[in-house]
CSV table of N, CA and C and ligand atoms in Angstrom, one decimal:
chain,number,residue,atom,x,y,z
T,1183,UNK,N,-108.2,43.3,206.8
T,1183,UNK,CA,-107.3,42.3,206.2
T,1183,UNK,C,-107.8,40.9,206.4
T,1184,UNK,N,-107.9,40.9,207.6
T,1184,UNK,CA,-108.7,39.3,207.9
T,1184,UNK,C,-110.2,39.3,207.2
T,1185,UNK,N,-111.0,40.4,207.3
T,1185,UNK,CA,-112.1,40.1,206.1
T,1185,UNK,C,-111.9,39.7,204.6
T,1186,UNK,N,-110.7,40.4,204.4
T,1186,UNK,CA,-110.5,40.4,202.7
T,1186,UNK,C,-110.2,38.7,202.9
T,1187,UNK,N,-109.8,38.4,203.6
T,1187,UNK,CA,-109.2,36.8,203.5
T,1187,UNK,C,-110.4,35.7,203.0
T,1188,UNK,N,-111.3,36.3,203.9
T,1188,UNK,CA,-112.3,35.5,204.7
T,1188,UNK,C,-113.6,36.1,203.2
T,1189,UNK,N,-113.5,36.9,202.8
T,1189,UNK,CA,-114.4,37.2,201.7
T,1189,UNK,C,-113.7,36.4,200.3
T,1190,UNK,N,-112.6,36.8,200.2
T,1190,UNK,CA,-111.8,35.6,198.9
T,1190,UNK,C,-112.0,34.2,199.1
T,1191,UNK,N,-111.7,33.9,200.6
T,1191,UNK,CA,-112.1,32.3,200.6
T,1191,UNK,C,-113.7,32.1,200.4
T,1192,UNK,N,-115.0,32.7,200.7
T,1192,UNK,CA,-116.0,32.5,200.2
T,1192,UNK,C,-116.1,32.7,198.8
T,1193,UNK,N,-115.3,33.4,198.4
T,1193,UNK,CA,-115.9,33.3,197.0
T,1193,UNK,C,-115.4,32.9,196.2
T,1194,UNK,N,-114.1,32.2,196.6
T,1194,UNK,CA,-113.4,30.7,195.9
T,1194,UNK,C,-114.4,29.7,196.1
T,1195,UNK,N,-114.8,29.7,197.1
T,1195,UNK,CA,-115.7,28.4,197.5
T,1195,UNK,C,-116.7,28.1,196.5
T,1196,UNK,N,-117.6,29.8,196.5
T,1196,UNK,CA,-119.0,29.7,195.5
T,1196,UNK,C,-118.9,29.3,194.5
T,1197,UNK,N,-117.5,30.1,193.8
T,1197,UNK,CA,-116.5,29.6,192.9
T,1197,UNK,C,-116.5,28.1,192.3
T,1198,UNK,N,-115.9,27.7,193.1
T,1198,UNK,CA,-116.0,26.4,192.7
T,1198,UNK,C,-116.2,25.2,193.0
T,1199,UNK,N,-117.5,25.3,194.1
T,1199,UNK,CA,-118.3,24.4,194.2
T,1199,UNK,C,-118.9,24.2,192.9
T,1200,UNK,N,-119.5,23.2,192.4
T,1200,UNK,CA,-120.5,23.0,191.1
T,1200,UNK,C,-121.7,22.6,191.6
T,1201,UNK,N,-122.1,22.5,192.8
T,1201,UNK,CA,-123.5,22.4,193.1
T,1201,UNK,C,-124.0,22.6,194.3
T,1202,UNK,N,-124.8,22.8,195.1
T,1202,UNK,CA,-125.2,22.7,196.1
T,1202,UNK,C,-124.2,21.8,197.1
T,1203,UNK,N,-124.4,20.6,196.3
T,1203,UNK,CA,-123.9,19.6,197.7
T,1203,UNK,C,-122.2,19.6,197.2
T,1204,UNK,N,-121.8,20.1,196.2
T,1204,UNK,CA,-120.6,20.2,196.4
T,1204,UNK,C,-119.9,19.1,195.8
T,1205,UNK,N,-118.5,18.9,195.7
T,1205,UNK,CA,-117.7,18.0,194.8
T,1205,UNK,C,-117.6,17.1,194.1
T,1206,UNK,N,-116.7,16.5,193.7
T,1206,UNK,CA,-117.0,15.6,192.0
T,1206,UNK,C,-117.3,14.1,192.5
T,1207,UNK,N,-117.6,13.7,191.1
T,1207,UNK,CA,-117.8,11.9,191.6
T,1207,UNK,C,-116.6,11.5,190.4
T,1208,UNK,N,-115.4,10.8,190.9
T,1208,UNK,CA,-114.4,10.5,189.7
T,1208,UNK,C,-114.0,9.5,189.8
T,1209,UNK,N,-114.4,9.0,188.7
T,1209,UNK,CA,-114.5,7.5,187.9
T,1209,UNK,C,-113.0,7.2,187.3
T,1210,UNK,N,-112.3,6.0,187.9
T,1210,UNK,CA,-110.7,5.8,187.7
T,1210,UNK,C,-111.5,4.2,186.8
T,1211,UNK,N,-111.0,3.9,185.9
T,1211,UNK,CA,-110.7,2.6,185.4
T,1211,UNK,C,-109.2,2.2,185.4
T,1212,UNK,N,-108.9,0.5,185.8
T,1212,UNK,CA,-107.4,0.1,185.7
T,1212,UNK,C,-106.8,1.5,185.9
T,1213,UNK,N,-107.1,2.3,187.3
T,1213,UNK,CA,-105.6,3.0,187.6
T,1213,UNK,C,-105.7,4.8,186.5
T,1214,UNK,N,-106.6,4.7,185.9
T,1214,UNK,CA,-106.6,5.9,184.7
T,1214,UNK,C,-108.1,6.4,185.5
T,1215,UNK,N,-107.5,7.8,185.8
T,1215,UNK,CA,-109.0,8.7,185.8
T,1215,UNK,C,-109.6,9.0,184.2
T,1216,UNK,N,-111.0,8.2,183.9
T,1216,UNK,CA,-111.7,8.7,182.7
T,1216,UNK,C,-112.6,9.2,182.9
T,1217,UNK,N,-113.7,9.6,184.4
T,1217,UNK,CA,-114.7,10.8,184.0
T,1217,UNK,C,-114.7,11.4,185.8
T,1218,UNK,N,-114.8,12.6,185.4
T,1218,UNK,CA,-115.4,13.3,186.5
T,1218,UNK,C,-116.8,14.3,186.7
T,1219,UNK,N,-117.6,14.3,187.4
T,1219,UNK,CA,-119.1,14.4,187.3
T,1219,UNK,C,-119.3,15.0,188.5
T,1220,UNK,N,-119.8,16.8,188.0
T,1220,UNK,CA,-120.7,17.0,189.8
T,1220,UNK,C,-121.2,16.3,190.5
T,1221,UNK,N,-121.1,16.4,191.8
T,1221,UNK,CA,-121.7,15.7,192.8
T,1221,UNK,C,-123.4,16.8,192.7
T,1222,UNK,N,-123.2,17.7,192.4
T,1222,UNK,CA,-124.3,18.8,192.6
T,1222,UNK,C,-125.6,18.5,191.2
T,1223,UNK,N,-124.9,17.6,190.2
T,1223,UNK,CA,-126.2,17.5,189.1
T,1223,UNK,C,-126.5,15.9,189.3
T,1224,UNK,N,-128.0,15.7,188.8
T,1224,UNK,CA,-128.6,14.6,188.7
T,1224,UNK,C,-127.8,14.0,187.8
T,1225,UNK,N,-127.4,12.6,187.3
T,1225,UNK,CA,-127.6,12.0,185.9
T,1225,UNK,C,-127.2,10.6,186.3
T,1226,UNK,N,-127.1,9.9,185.2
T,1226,UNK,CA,-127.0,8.3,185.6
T,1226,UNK,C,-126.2,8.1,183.9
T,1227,UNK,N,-125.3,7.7,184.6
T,1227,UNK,CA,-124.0,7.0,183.4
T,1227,UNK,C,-123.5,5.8,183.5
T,1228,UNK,N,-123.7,5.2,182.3
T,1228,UNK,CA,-122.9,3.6,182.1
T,1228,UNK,C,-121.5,3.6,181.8
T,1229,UNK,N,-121.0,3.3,182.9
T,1229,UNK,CA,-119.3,3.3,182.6
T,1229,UNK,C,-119.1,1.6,181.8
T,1230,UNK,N,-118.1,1.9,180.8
T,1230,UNK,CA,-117.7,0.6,180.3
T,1230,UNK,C,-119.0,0.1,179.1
T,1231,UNK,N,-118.6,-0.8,178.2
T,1231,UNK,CA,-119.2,-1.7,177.6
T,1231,UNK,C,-119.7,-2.7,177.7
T,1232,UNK,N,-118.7,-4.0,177.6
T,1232,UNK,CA,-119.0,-5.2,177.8
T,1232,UNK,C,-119.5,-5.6,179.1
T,1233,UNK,N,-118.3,-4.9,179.9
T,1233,UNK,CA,-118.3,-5.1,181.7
T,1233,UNK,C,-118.8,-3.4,181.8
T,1234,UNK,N,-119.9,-3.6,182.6
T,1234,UNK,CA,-120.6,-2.4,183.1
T,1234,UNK,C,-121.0,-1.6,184.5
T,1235,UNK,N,-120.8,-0.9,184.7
T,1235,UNK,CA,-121.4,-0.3,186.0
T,1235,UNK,C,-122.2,0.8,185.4
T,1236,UNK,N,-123.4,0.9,186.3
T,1236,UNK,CA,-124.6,2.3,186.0
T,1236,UNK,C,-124.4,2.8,187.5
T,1237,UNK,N,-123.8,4.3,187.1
T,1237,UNK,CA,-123.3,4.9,188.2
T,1237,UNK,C,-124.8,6.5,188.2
T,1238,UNK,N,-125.3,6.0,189.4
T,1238,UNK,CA,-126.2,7.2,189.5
T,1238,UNK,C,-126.0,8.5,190.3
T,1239,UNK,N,-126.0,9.4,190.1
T,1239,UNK,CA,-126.0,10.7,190.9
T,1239,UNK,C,-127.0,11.0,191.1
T,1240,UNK,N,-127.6,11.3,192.6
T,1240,UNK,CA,-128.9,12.1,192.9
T,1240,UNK,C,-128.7,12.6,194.1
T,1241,UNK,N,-129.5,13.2,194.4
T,1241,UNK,CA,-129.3,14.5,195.5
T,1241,UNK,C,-128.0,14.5,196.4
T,1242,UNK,N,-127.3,14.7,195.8
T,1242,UNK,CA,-125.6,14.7,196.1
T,1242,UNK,C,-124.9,13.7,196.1
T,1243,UNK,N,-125.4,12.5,196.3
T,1243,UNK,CA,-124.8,11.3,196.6
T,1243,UNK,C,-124.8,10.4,195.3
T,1244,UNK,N,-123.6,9.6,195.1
T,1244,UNK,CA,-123.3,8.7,194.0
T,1244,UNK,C,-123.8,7.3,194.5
T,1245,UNK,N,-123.7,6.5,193.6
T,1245,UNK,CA,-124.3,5.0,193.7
T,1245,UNK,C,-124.3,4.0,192.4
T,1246,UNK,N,-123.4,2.8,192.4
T,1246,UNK,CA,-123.6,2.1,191.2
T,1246,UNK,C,-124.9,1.2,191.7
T,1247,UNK,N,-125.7,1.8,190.5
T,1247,UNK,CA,-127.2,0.9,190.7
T,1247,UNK,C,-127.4,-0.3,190.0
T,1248,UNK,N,-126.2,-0.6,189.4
T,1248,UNK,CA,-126.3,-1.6,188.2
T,1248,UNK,C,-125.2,-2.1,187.9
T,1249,UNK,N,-124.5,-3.5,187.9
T,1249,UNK,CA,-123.1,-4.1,187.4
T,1249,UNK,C,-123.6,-5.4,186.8
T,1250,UNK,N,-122.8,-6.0,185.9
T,1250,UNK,CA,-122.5,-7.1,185.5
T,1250,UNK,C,-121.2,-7.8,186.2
T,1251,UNK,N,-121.1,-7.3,186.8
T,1251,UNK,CA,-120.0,-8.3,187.8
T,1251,UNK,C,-120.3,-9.4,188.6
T,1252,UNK,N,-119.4,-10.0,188.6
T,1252,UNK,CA,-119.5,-11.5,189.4
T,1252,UNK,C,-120.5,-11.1,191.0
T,1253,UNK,N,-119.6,-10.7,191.7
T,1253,UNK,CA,-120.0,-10.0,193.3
T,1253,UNK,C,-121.0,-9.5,193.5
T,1254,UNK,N,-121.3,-7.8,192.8
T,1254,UNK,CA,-121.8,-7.6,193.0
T,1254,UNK,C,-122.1,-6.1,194.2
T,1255,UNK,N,-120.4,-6.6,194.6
T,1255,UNK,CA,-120.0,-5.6,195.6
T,1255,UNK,C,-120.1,-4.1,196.1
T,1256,UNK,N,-120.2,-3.7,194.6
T,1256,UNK,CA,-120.3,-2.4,194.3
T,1256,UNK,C,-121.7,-1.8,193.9
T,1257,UNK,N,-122.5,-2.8,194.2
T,1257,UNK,CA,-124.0,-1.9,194.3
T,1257,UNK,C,-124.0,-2.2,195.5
T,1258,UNK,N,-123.1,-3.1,196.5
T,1258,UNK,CA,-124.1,-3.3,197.7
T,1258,UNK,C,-123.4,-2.1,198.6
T,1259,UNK,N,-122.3,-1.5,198.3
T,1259,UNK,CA,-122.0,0.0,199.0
T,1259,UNK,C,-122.9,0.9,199.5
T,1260,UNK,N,-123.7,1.0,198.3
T,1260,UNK,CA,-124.9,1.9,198.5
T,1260,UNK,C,-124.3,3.6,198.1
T,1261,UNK,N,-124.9,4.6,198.5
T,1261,UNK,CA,-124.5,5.7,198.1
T,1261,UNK,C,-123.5,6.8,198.6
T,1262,UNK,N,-122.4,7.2,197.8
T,1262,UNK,CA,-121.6,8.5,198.9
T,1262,UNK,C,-121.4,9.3,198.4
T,1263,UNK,N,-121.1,10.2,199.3
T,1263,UNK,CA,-121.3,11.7,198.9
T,1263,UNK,C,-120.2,12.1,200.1
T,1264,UNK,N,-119.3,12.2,200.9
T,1264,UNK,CA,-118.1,13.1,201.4
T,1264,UNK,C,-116.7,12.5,200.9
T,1265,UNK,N,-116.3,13.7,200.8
T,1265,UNK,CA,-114.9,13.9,200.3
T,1265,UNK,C,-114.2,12.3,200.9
T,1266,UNK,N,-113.6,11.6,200.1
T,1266,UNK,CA,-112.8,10.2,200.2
T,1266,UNK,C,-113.8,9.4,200.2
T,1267,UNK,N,-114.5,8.9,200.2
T,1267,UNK,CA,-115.4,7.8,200.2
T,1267,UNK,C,-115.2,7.2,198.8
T,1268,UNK,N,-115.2,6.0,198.9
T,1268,UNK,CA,-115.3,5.2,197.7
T,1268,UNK,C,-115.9,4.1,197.0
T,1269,UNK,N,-116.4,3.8,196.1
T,1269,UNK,CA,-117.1,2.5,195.6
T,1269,UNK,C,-116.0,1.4,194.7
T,1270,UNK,N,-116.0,0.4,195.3
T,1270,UNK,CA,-115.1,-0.3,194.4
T,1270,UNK,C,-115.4,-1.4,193.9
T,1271,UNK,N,-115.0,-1.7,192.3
T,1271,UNK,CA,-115.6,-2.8,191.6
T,1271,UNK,C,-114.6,-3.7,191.3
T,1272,UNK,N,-114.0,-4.4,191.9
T,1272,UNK,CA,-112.8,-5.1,191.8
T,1272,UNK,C,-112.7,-6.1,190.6
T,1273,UNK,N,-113.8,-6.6,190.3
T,1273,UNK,CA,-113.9,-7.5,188.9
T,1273,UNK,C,-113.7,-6.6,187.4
T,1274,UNK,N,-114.2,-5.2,188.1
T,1274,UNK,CA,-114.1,-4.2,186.9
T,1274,UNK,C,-112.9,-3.5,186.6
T,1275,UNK,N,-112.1,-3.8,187.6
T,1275,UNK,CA,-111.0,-2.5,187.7
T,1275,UNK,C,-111.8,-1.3,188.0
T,1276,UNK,N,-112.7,-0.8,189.0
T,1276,UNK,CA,-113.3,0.3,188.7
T,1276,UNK,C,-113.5,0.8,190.0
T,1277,UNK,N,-112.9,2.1,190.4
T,1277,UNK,CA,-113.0,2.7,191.8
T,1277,UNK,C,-114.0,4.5,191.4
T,1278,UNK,N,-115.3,4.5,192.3
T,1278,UNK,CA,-116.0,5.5,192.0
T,1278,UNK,C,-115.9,6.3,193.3
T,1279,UNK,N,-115.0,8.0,193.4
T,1279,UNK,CA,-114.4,8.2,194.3
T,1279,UNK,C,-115.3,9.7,194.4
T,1280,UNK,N,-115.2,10.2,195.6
T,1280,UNK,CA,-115.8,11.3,195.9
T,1280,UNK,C,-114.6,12.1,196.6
T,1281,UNK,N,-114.4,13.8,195.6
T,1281,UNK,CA,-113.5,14.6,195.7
T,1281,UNK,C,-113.9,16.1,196.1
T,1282,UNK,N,-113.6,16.4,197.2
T,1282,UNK,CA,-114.5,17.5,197.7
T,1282,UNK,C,-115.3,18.0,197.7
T,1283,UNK,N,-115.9,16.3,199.0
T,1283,UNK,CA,-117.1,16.6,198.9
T,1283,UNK,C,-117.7,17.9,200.6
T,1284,UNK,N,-118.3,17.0,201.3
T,1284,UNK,CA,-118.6,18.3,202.4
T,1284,UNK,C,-117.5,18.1,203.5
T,1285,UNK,N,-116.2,17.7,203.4
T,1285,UNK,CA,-115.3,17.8,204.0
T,1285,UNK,C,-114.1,18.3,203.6
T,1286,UNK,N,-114.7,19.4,202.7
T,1286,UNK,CA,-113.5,19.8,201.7
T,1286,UNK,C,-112.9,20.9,202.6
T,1287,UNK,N,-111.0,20.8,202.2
T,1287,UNK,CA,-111.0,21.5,204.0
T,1287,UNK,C,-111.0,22.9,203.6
T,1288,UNK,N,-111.2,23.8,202.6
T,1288,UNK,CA,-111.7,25.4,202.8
T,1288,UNK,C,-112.6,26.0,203.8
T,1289,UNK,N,-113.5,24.7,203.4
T,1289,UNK,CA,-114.8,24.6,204.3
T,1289,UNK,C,-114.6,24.3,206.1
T,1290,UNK,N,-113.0,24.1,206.5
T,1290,UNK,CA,-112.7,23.8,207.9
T,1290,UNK,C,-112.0,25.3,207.9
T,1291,UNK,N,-111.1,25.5,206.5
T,1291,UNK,CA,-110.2,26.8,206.7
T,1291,UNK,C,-111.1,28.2,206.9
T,1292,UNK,N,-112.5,28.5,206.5
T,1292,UNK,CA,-113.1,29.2,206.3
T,1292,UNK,C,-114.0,29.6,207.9
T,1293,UNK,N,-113.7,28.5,209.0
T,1293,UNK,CA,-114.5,28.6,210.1
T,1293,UNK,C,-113.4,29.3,210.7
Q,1272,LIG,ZN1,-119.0,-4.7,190.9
């Protein structure tokens, strides 16, 4: 009984993790979630037009490498990668949030 538990919760997990390092990187503008992005693939995306952030993913961890913002603020965060952590671009309206990442609590329920 307790294995069947304990084998379903692994293989929800494998499930649906999307990468190795596990959970998403989600991109809110003004208050609206518009993109969500494995934490587990490489790539580098320019959120916005005029006003810009270059948001990079690499080896699990996110990072805006690039803004046209006044501050500045949000490259100087540097990179994250566990579950709640966040980047925020306050001139942008732009918050880059990390959602289950290696604190995701299956991963506490599963011990
Ligand atoms: Zn900024």
């Amino acid at each position: 009984m307790i294995l069947g538990v304990l084998l379903a919760a692994a293989l929800l997990y494998l499930f649906l993790r999307p990468g190795a390092a596990g959970g998403w990187v989600v991109v809110t503008r003004d208050g609206v979630e518009t993109a969500r992005y494995p934490l587990g693939q490489d790539r580098t995306v320019t959120i916005g037009d005029g006003d810009y952030n270059v948001l990079e993913i690499r080896d699990g961890a996110a990072a805006v490498i690039e803004a046209n913002c006044g501050d500045h603020t949000c490259m100087r965060m540097g990179a994250i990668s566990r579950d709640g952590e966040t980047i925020v671009c306050l001139p942008h309206h732009l918050i880059v949030s990390i959602e289950g990442g290696e604190a995701a609590p299956f991963d506490a329920a599963a011990q």
